[in-house]
mmCIF file of C-alpha atoms in Angstrom:
data_model
loop_
_atom_site.group_PDB
_atom_site.id
_atom_site.type_symbol
_atom_site.label_atom_id
_atom_site.label_comp_id
_atom_site.label_asym_id
_atom_site.label_seq_id
_atom_site.Cartn_x
_atom_site.Cartn_y
_atom_site.Cartn_z
ATOM 1 C CA UNK A 13 12.647 2.704 20.944
ATOM 2 C CA UNK A 14 9.667 4.561 19.470
ATOM 3 C CA UNK A 15 8.359 4.619 15.924
ATOM 4 C CA UNK A 16 7.156 7.341 13.590
ATOM 5 C CA UNK A 17 4.790 6.212 10.838
ATOM 6 C CA UNK A 18 4.087 8.585 7.969
ATOM 7 C CA UNK A 19 0.490 8.533 6.726
ATOM 8 C CA UNK A 20 -0.039 12.036 5.421
ATOM 9 C CA UNK A 21 0.960 11.981 1.736
ATOM 10 C CA UNK A 22 -1.374 13.035 -1.057
ATOM 11 C CA UNK A 23 -1.123 9.770 -3.013
ATOM 12 C CA UNK A 24 -1.161 11.495 -6.411
ATOM 13 C CA UNK A 25 -0.370 8.254 -8.272
ATOM 14 C CA UNK A 26 -3.485 6.613 -6.795
ATOM 15 C CA UNK A 27 -5.998 9.217 -7.843
ATOM 16 C CA UNK A 28 -9.001 9.203 -8.036
ATOM 17 C CA UNK A 29 -9.057 6.926 -4.947
ATOM 18 C CA UNK A 30 -7.055 9.420 -2.888
ATOM 19 C CA UNK A 31 -9.465 12.237 -3.686
ATOM 20 C CA UNK A 32 -11.840 10.616 -1.199
ATOM 21 C CA UNK A 33 -9.627 8.759 1.253
ATOM 22 C CA UNK A 34 -6.145 8.058 2.556
ATOM 23 C CA UNK A 35 -3.922 5.845 0.411
ATOM 24 C CA UNK A 36 -2.676 4.136 3.587
ATOM 25 C CA UNK A 37 -6.186 2.747 4.123
ATOM 26 C CA UNK A 38 -6.464 1.102 0.728
ATOM 27 C CA UNK A 39 -6.820 -2.629 1.340
ATOM 28 C CA UNK A 40 -4.356 -5.446 0.782
ATOM 29 C CA UNK A 41 -6.189 -8.779 1.144
ATOM 30 C CA UNK A 42 -9.056 -6.779 2.703
ATOM 31 C CA UNK A 43 -6.839 -5.131 5.345
ATOM 32 C CA UNK A 44 -5.541 -1.540 5.137
ATOM 33 C CA UNK A 45 -1.898 -1.399 4.119
ATOM 34 C CA UNK A 46 -1.209 0.822 7.154
ATOM 35 C CA UNK A 47 -2.220 -2.044 9.448
ATOM 36 C CA UNK A 48 0.608 -4.225 8.126
ATOM 37 C CA UNK A 49 3.095 -1.534 9.159
ATOM 38 C CA UNK A 50 1.586 -1.191 12.633
ATOM 39 C CA UNK A 51 1.541 -4.964 13.126
ATOM 40 C CA UNK A 52 5.197 -5.247 12.135
ATOM 41 C CA UNK A 53 6.154 -2.535 14.633
ATOM 42 C CA UNK A 54 4.248 -4.284 17.411
ATOM 43 C CA UNK A 55 5.941 -7.576 16.501
ATOM 44 C CA UNK A 56 9.304 -5.813 16.859
ATOM 45 C CA UNK A 57 8.461 -4.930 20.468
ATOM 46 C CA UNK A 58 7.779 -1.252 19.861
ATOM 47 C CA UNK A 59 4.892 0.188 21.865
ATOM 48 C CA UNK A 60 4.843 3.977 21.361
ATOM 49 C CA UNK A 61 4.035 5.050 17.816
ATOM 50 C CA UNK A 62 3.459 8.485 16.379
ATOM 51 C CA UNK A 63 1.349 8.522 13.209
ATOM 52 C CA UNK A 64 1.789 11.615 11.075
ATOM 53 C CA UNK A 65 -1.474 12.395 9.290
ATOM 54 C CA UNK A 66 -2.709 15.015 6.868
ATOM 55 C CA UNK A 67 -6.001 15.728 5.143
ATOM 56 C CA UNK A 68 -7.531 12.342 6.033
ATOM 57 C CA UNK A 69 -6.316 12.241 9.613
ATOM 58 C CA UNK A 70 -9.812 11.798 11.032
ATOM 59 C CA UNK A 71 -10.526 8.777 8.808
ATOM 60 C CA UNK A 72 -7.207 7.174 9.737
ATOM 61 C CA UNK A 73 -7.850 7.763 13.416
ATOM 62 C CA UNK A 74 -11.363 6.300 13.203
ATOM 63 C CA UNK A 75 -10.090 3.140 11.493
ATOM 64 C CA UNK A 76 -6.933 2.712 13.571
ATOM 65 C CA UNK A 77 -7.999 3.921 16.995
ATOM 66 C CA UNK A 78 -5.584 4.537 19.847
ATOM 67 C CA UNK A 79 -3.546 1.445 19.040
ATOM 68 C CA UNK A 80 -4.904 -1.092 21.541
ATOM 69 C CA UNK A 81 -5.959 -3.482 18.766
ATOM 70 C CA UNK A 82 -2.310 -3.683 17.703
ATOM 71 C CA UNK A 83 -0.765 -3.686 21.166
ATOM 72 C CA UNK A 84 0.423 -0.117 20.614
ATOM 73 C CA UNK A 85 -0.038 3.357 22.069
ATOM 74 C CA UNK A 86 -0.650 5.672 19.128
ATOM 75 C CA UNK A 87 -0.353 9.452 19.136
ATOM 76 C CA UNK A 88 -1.550 11.321 16.042
ATOM 77 C CA UNK A 89 0.543 14.211 14.748
ATOM 78 C CA UNK A 90 -0.966 16.652 12.267
ATOM 79 C CA UNK A 91 1.072 17.742 9.227
ATOM 80 C CA UNK A 92 -0.727 20.623 7.534
ATOM 81 C CA UNK A 93 0.857 19.885 4.155
ATOM 82 C CA UNK A 94 3.149 17.074 2.925
ATOM 83 C CA UNK A 95 6.403 19.021 3.212
ATOM 84 C CA UNK A 96 8.771 16.058 3.274
ATOM 85 C CA UNK A 97 9.850 13.206 5.523
ATOM 86 C CA UNK A 98 12.331 15.375 7.389
ATOM 87 C CA UNK A 99 9.560 17.888 8.050
ATOM 88 C CA UNK A 100 7.539 15.064 9.622
ATOM 89 C CA UNK A 101 10.468 14.364 11.950
ATOM 90 C CA UNK A 102 10.556 18.073 12.843
ATOM 91 C CA UNK A 103 6.899 18.232 13.855
ATOM 92 C CA UNK A 104 7.276 15.000 15.868
ATOM 93 C CA UNK A 105 10.106 16.419 17.976
ATOM 94 C CA UNK A 106 8.129 16.616 21.217
ATOM 95 C CA UNK A 107 6.692 13.121 20.784
ATOM 96 C CA UNK A 108 10.090 11.580 19.995
ATOM 97 C CA UNK A 109 11.984 13.366 22.758
ATOM 98 C CA UNK A 110 15.518 11.987 23.073
ATOM 99 C CA UNK A 111 14.582 8.412 22.190
ATOM 100 C CA UNK A 112 15.891 6.352 19.317
ATOM 101 C CA UNK A 113 13.122 5.661 16.809
ATOM 102 C CA UNK A 114 12.175 3.866 13.620
ATOM 103 C CA UNK A 115 10.800 5.881 10.709
ATOM 104 C CA UNK A 116 8.385 3.860 8.565
ATOM 105 C CA UNK A 117 6.486 4.961 5.458
ATOM 106 C CA UNK A 118 2.901 3.910 6.080
ATOM 107 C CA UNK A 119 2.125 2.883 2.484
ATOM 108 C CA UNK A 120 5.048 0.434 2.263
ATOM 109 C CA UNK A 121 4.715 -3.311 2.511
ATOM 110 C CA UNK A 122 7.706 -5.255 3.824
ATOM 111 C CA UNK A 123 7.199 -9.005 4.007
ATOM 112 C CA UNK A 124 9.842 -9.671 6.649
ATOM 113 C CA UNK A 125 8.655 -6.904 8.974
ATOM 114 C CA UNK A 126 11.130 -4.822 10.954
ATOM 115 C CA UNK A 127 11.955 -7.052 13.920
ATOM 116 C CA UNK A 128 15.466 -7.978 12.793
ATOM 117 C CA UNK A 129 16.171 -4.427 11.645
ATOM 118 C CA UNK A 130 15.118 -2.974 15.016
ATOM 119 C CA UNK A 131 17.252 -5.525 16.886
ATOM 120 C CA UNK A 132 20.324 -4.683 14.837
ATOM 121 C CA UNK A 133 19.729 -0.966 15.366
ATOM 122 C CA UNK A 134 19.648 -1.538 19.128
ATOM 123 C CA UNK A 135 22.670 -3.861 19.176
ATOM 124 C CA UNK A 136 24.876 -1.751 16.900
ATOM 125 C CA UNK A 137 23.955 1.902 17.553
ATOM 126 C CA UNK A 138 24.561 4.493 14.859
ATOM 127 C CA UNK A 139 23.333 7.991 14.136
ATOM 128 C CA UNK A 140 21.203 6.478 11.382
ATOM 129 C CA UNK A 141 20.578 3.041 9.911
ATOM 130 C CA UNK A 142 18.991 2.539 6.492
ATOM 131 C CA UNK A 143 17.189 -0.501 5.126
ATOM 132 C CA UNK A 144 18.167 -1.095 1.494
ATOM 133 C CA UNK A 145 17.295 -3.537 -1.254
ATOM 134 C CA UNK A 146 18.914 -4.197 -4.661
ATOM 135 C CA UNK A 147 16.790 -3.041 -7.606
ATOM 136 C CA UNK A 148 17.029 -3.403 -11.368
ATOM 137 C CA UNK A 149 16.558 0.302 -12.096
ATOM 138 C CA UNK A 150 18.204 2.333 -9.315
ATOM 139 C CA UNK A 151 17.717 5.567 -11.285
ATOM 140 C CA UNK A 152 14.055 5.446 -10.208
ATOM 141 C CA UNK A 153 14.913 5.457 -6.490
ATOM 142 C CA UNK A 154 16.986 7.098 -3.834
ATOM 143 C CA UNK A 155 20.132 4.958 -3.651
ATOM 144 C CA UNK A 156 22.947 4.536 -1.135
ATOM 145 C CA UNK A 157 26.625 3.925 -1.722
ATOM 146 C CA UNK A 158 27.871 1.469 0.909
ATOM 147 C CA UNK A 159 31.362 0.163 1.699
ATOM 148 C CA UNK A 160 32.290 -3.431 2.502
ATOM 149 C CA UNK A 161 31.716 -2.874 6.246
ATOM 150 C CA UNK A 162 28.173 -1.604 5.775
ATOM 151 C CA UNK A 163 28.960 2.076 6.251
ATOM 152 C CA UNK A 164 26.933 4.453 4.094
ATOM 153 C CA UNK A 165 29.278 6.722 2.137
ATOM 154 C CA UNK A 166 26.674 8.833 0.378
ATOM 155 C CA UNK A 167 23.126 9.085 -0.951
ATOM 156 C CA UNK A 168 21.751 10.009 -4.360
ATOM 157 C CA UNK A 169 18.144 10.767 -5.295
ATOM 158 C CA UNK A 170 17.136 9.184 -8.631
ATOM 159 C CA UNK A 171 20.603 9.544 -10.149
ATOM 160 C CA UNK A 172 21.184 9.412 -13.915
ATOM 161 C CA UNK A 173 24.349 7.364 -13.381
ATOM 162 C CA UNK A 174 23.878 5.452 -10.104
ATOM 163 C CA UNK A 175 26.972 4.458 -8.141
ATOM 164 C CA UNK A 176 24.952 1.706 -6.476
ATOM 165 C CA UNK A 177 21.967 -0.568 -7.100
ATOM 166 C CA UNK A 178 20.878 -0.391 -3.442
ATOM 167 C CA UNK A 179 17.594 1.488 -3.096
ATOM 168 C CA UNK A 180 16.142 3.079 0.030
ATOM 169 C CA UNK A 181 13.065 1.127 1.103
ATOM 170 C CA UNK A 182 11.535 3.733 3.388
ATOM 171 C CA UNK A 183 12.470 2.211 6.754
ATOM 172 C CA UNK A 184 15.058 4.016 8.874
ATOM 173 C CA UNK A 185 16.401 3.903 12.430
ATOM 174 C CA UNK A 186 17.568 7.175 13.941
ATOM 175 C CA UNK A 187 19.261 8.361 17.079
ATOM 176 C CA UNK A 188 18.399 11.813 18.507
ATOM 177 C CA UNK A 189 21.230 13.177 16.328
ATOM 178 C CA UNK A 190 18.753 13.366 13.440
ATOM 179 C CA UNK A 191 16.992 16.322 15.059
ATOM 180 C CA UNK A 192 19.983 18.594 14.511
ATOM 181 C CA UNK A 193 20.221 17.355 10.943
ATOM 182 C CA UNK A 194 16.580 18.097 10.066
ATOM 183 C CA UNK A 195 16.951 21.585 11.555
ATOM 184 C CA UNK A 196 20.074 22.233 9.489
ATOM 185 C CA UNK A 197 18.784 21.341 6.017
ATOM 186 C CA UNK A 198 16.772 23.545 3.655
ATOM 187 C CA UNK A 199 13.941 22.630 1.277
ATOM 188 C CA UNK A 200 14.821 20.817 -1.934
ATOM 189 C CA UNK A 201 13.900 21.963 -5.435
ATOM 190 C CA UNK A 202 10.457 20.454 -4.971
ATOM 191 C CA UNK A 203 9.928 22.456 -1.785
ATOM 192 C CA UNK A 204 10.267 19.584 0.678
ATOM 193 C CA UNK A 205 12.629 18.778 3.528
ATOM 194 C CA UNK A 206 14.175 15.530 2.320
ATOM 195 C CA UNK A 207 15.185 12.854 4.800
ATOM 196 C CA UNK A 208 17.985 11.854 2.409
ATOM 197 C CA UNK A 209 19.438 15.357 2.793
ATOM 198 C CA UNK A 210 19.326 14.998 6.572
ATOM 199 C CA UNK A 211 21.123 11.645 6.392
ATOM 200 C CA UNK A 212 23.690 13.105 4.009
ATOM 201 C CA UNK A 213 24.215 15.979 6.465
ATOM 202 C CA UNK A 214 25.020 13.426 9.164
ATOM 203 C CA UNK A 215 27.493 11.652 6.868
ATOM 204 C CA UNK A 216 29.148 14.961 5.952
ATOM 205 C CA UNK A 217 29.526 15.787 9.647
ATOM 206 C CA UNK A 218 31.232 12.511 10.438
ATOM 207 C CA UNK A 219 28.332 10.771 12.162
ATOM 208 C CA UNK A 220 28.099 6.997 11.689
ATOM 209 C CA UNK A 221 25.427 5.893 9.212
ATOM 210 C CA UNK A 222 24.993 2.159 8.680
ATOM 211 C CA UNK A 223 23.092 0.053 6.150
ATOM 212 C CA UNK A 224 21.196 -3.214 6.270
ATOM 213 C CA UNK A 225 20.281 -4.991 3.049
ATOM 214 C CA UNK A 226 17.318 -7.231 2.354
ATOM 215 C CA UNK A 227 16.244 -9.232 -0.667
ATOM 216 C CA UNK A 228 12.841 -10.141 0.762
ATOM 217 C CA UNK A 229 9.765 -8.778 -1.048
ATOM 218 C CA UNK A 230 9.121 -5.079 -0.572
ATOM 219 C CA UNK A 231 6.738 -2.726 -2.315
ATOM 220 C CA UNK A 232 5.707 0.882 -2.209
ATOM 221 C CA UNK A 233 1.937 0.624 -2.754
ATOM 222 C CA UNK A 234 1.780 4.106 -4.250
ATOM 223 C CA UNK A 235 0.389 3.005 -7.624
ATOM 224 C CA UNK A 236 -2.423 0.712 -8.781
ATOM 225 C CA UNK A 237 0.014 -1.800 -10.292
ATOM 226 C CA UNK A 238 2.064 -1.956 -7.094
ATOM 227 C CA UNK A 239 -1.029 -2.329 -4.939
ATOM 228 C CA UNK A 240 -2.297 -5.213 -7.078
ATOM 229 C CA UNK A 241 1.118 -6.872 -6.922
ATOM 230 C CA UNK A 242 1.271 -6.606 -3.125
ATOM 231 C CA UNK A 243 -2.260 -7.995 -2.955
ATOM 232 C CA UNK A 244 -1.090 -10.945 -5.053
ATOM 233 C CA UNK A 245 1.889 -11.514 -2.797
ATOM 234 C CA UNK A 246 -0.120 -11.379 0.437
ATOM 235 C CA UNK A 247 -2.833 -13.663 -0.946
ATOM 236 C CA UNK A 248 -0.125 -16.239 -1.690
ATOM 237 C CA UNK A 249 0.215 -16.718 2.065
ATOM 238 C CA UNK A 250 -3.461 -16.893 3.085
ATOM 239 C CA UNK A 251 -5.095 -20.087 4.294
ATOM 240 C CA UNK A 252 -8.509 -21.219 3.151
ATOM 241 C CA UNK A 253 -11.318 -20.575 5.642
ATOM 242 C CA UNK A 254 -15.059 -20.763 5.109
ATOM 243 C CA UNK A 255 -17.088 -18.878 7.712
ATOM 244 C CA UNK A 256 -19.828 -17.581 5.452
ATOM 245 C CA UNK A 257 -22.361 -19.476 3.341
ATOM 246 C CA UNK A 258 -21.441 -21.405 0.189
ATOM 247 C CA UNK A 259 -24.313 -23.117 -1.589
ATOM 248 C CA UNK A 260 -24.059 -26.630 -3.097
ATOM 249 C CA UNK A 261 -24.085 -25.211 -6.607
ATOM 250 C CA UNK A 262 -20.768 -23.422 -6.035
ATOM 251 C CA UNK A 263 -17.227 -24.747 -6.414
ATOM 252 C CA UNK A 264 -14.286 -23.453 -4.387
ATOM 253 C CA UNK A 265 -10.813 -24.446 -5.574
ATOM 254 C CA UNK A 266 -7.632 -23.867 -3.601
ATOM 255 C CA UNK A 267 -7.220 -21.369 -0.761
ATOM 256 C CA UNK A 268 -10.386 -19.311 -0.465
ATOM 257 C CA UNK A 269 -11.518 -17.250 2.507
ATOM 258 C CA UNK A 270 -15.219 -16.515 2.844
ATOM 259 C CA UNK A 271 -15.801 -14.236 5.813
ATOM 260 C CA UNK A 272 -18.716 -14.596 8.194
ATOM 261 C CA UNK A 273 -21.806 -13.013 6.662
ATOM 262 C CA UNK A 274 -20.580 -13.460 3.075
ATOM 263 C CA UNK A 275 -22.548 -15.541 0.562
ATOM 264 C CA UNK A 276 -21.331 -17.492 -2.465
ATOM 265 C CA UNK A 277 -23.982 -19.069 -4.673
ATOM 266 C CA UNK A 278 -23.900 -20.642 -8.100
ATOM 267 C CA UNK A 279 -20.281 -19.563 -8.570
ATOM 268 C CA UNK A 280 -16.790 -20.925 -9.160
ATOM 269 C CA UNK A 281 -14.025 -19.384 -7.041
ATOM 270 C CA UNK A 282 -10.382 -20.315 -7.664
ATOM 271 C CA UNK A 283 -8.002 -19.164 -4.942
ATOM 272 C CA UNK A 284 -6.182 -17.533 -3.518
ATOM 273 C CA UNK A 285 -9.192 -15.279 -2.989
ATOM 274 C CA UNK A 286 -10.649 -13.425 -0.002
ATOM 275 C CA UNK A 287 -14.316 -12.465 0.195
ATOM 276 C CA UNK A 288 -15.224 -9.987 2.896
ATOM 277 C CA UNK A 289 -18.114 -9.929 5.361
ATOM 278 C CA UNK A 290 -21.476 -9.093 3.844
ATOM 279 C CA UNK A 291 -20.275 -9.645 0.281
ATOM 280 C CA UNK A 292 -22.402 -11.648 -2.177
ATOM 281 C CA UNK A 293 -20.949 -13.527 -5.137
ATOM 282 C CA UNK A 294 -23.583 -15.093 -7.371
ATOM 283 C CA UNK A 295 -23.525 -16.814 -10.764
ATOM 284 C CA UNK A 296 -19.961 -15.646 -11.260
ATOM 285 C CA UNK A 297 -16.406 -16.805 -11.797
ATOM 286 C CA UNK A 298 -13.796 -15.360 -9.441
ATOM 287 C CA UNK A 299 -10.204 -16.074 -10.407
ATOM 288 C CA UNK A 300 -6.961 -16.117 -8.437
ATOM 289 C CA UNK A 301 -5.510 -13.118 -6.595
ATOM 290 C CA UNK A 302 -8.789 -11.301 -6.107
ATOM 291 C CA UNK A 303 -9.852 -9.488 -2.928
ATOM 292 C CA UNK A 304 -13.559 -8.733 -2.638
ATOM 293 C CA UNK A 305 -14.223 -6.244 0.134
ATOM 294 C CA UNK A 306 -17.027 -6.062 2.659
ATOM 295 C CA UNK A 307 -20.587 -5.598 1.344
ATOM 296 C CA UNK A 308 -19.556 -6.003 -2.300
ATOM 297 C CA UNK A 309 -21.811 -7.573 -4.935
ATOM 298 C CA UNK A 310 -20.487 -9.650 -7.838
ATOM 299 C CA UNK A 311 -23.244 -11.025 -10.062
ATOM 300 C CA UNK A 312 -23.165 -12.738 -13.477
ATOM 301 C CA UNK A 313 -19.544 -11.696 -13.907
ATOM 302 C CA UNK A 314 -15.991 -12.971 -14.280
ATOM 303 C CA UNK A 315 -13.168 -11.271 -12.402
ATOM 304 C CA UNK A 316 -9.603 -12.080 -11.431
ATOM 305 C CA UNK A 317 -6.373 -10.424 -10.188
ATOM 306 C CA UNK A 318 -8.361 -7.470 -8.899
ATOM 307 C CA UNK A 319 -9.295 -5.610 -5.725
ATOM 308 C CA UNK A 320 -12.836 -4.479 -4.953
ATOM 309 C CA UNK A 321 -13.227 -1.959 -2.154
ATOM 310 C CA UNK A 322 -16.107 -1.944 0.305
ATOM 311 C CA UNK A 323 -19.544 -1.785 -1.279
ATOM 312 C CA UNK A 324 -18.429 -2.094 -4.910
ATOM 313 C CA UNK A 325 -20.866 -3.759 -7.333
ATOM 314 C CA UNK A 326 -19.989 -5.657 -10.489
ATOM 315 C CA UNK A 327 -22.894 -6.976 -12.534
ATOM 316 C CA UNK A 328 -22.960 -8.624 -15.950
ATOM 317 C CA UNK A 329 -19.265 -8.070 -16.666
ATOM 318 C CA UNK A 330 -17.951 -10.716 -19.039
ATOM 319 C CA UNK A 331 -14.349 -10.364 -17.853
ATOM 320 C CA UNK A 332 -12.487 -8.000 -15.549
ATOM 321 C CA UNK A 333 -8.756 -8.322 -14.840
ATOM 322 C CA UNK A 334 -6.012 -6.298 -13.123
ATOM 323 C CA UNK A 335 -8.523 -3.781 -11.808
ATOM 324 C CA UNK A 336 -9.009 -1.673 -8.691
ATOM 325 C CA UNK A 337 -12.664 -0.775 -8.136
ATOM 326 C CA UNK A 338 -13.452 1.873 -5.549
ATOM 327 C CA UNK A 339 -15.854 2.070 -2.628
ATOM 328 C CA UNK A 340 -19.490 1.979 -3.668
ATOM 329 C CA UNK A 341 -18.567 1.963 -7.365
ATOM 330 C CA UNK A 342 -20.927 0.249 -9.801
ATOM 331 C CA UNK A 343 -19.843 -1.620 -12.918
ATOM 332 C CA UNK A 344 -22.581 -2.961 -15.178
ATOM 333 C CA UNK A 345 -23.274 -3.270 -18.903
ATOM 334 C CA UNK A 346 -24.381 -0.184 -20.756
ATOM 335 C CA UNK A 347 -28.003 -0.232 -21.883
ATOM 336 C CA UNK A 348 -28.514 -1.450 -25.430
ATOM 337 C CA UNK A 349 -29.228 1.357 -27.834
ATOM 338 C CA UNK A 350 -32.367 0.937 -29.920
ATOM 339 C CA UNK A 351 -31.512 -0.258 -33.404
ATOM 340 C CA UNK A 352 -33.214 0.802 -36.595
ATOM 341 C CA UNK A 353 -32.641 -0.148 -40.213
ATOM 342 C CA UNK A 354 -32.822 2.444 -43.005
ATOM 343 C CA UNK A 355 -33.633 0.760 -46.269
ATOM 344 C CA UNK A 356 -33.824 1.822 -49.909
ATOM 345 C CA UNK A 357 -35.078 -1.318 -51.636
ATOM 346 C CA UNK A 358 -35.947 -1.796 -55.281
ATOM 347 C CA UNK A 359 -39.048 -3.446 -56.573
ATOM 348 C CA UNK A 360 -39.444 -7.184 -55.857
ATOM 349 C CA UNK A 361 -36.343 -7.293 -53.618
ATOM 350 C CA UNK A 362 -36.028 -9.628 -50.636
ATOM 351 C CA UNK A 363 -34.249 -8.525 -47.417
ATOM 352 C CA UNK A 364 -33.724 -10.786 -44.433
ATOM 353 C CA UNK A 365 -33.101 -8.984 -41.131
ATOM 354 C CA UNK A 366 -31.353 -10.950 -38.387
ATOM 355 C CA UNK A 367 -32.442 -8.636 -35.585
#
């Protein structure tokens, strides 16, 4: 079995960050979200992975390499424009050949990984297998109607009156039958070749489509709020580890990771927190669920439940919460404006100025 990982979307909900980089490389606990997907595929025993890239393909390739660090063999496939998931399957036809494969959205985080899903796909072959999860508001998702035996009866995309509360997570298993389906469909109203239309085509033509359901944590990291929530969830599982320097005037509480080359001085850090290599935290308070990236500077500040990307600087900030601060960004107090008093004072008056 091969895998196809999609890493070419525009990431419109994460602008301005995606004006200058790929959303799949935004960090979760100081590790690109794409890496979690690749690690889960390797853990499932998959070795050959095609990564579909777009505008930031070079950056993704530089960070990810040829796959050896993950135990994978990665081939990069260029998608000129994000024309839909089914279009990505079309352009990967030569790479996929006649093999079964997993399709994985590269900005998704799935706590349980895909090992069990891949095993079930191999043990119980079907034209397609979908990974689903129950959600509170199915009208915001693509949803699947499933019978008692796990057969998918139909799909709906963000329906006004959902017939199911089971949402598509963005992990699929396909047989080579999907290639005929993606050739047969036409672009949707938004001009994309939808993978849900290809799956529906298979259902309509009598091909077996099965569903697996999970209740384990899953998130699409396509927005700032989702990314912060995934960061919180991943930090809940980290272990404390001090490899950098922490001076005797600092206090670390709970599970805190200080990477080699990082410095903490005169500060209080309450975990779970990760502090990346080369970062300096001084005279500051760092609260739970914060990831401070490599080469960041946090001085005379208080910050919690936030993510700082590589090289960000926060100075003199009395309190920052629920924030995502980009690479090389600088946050510091505005300069004080000169103050002047205009006075019209009568004879023999007394005026006391406090500043």
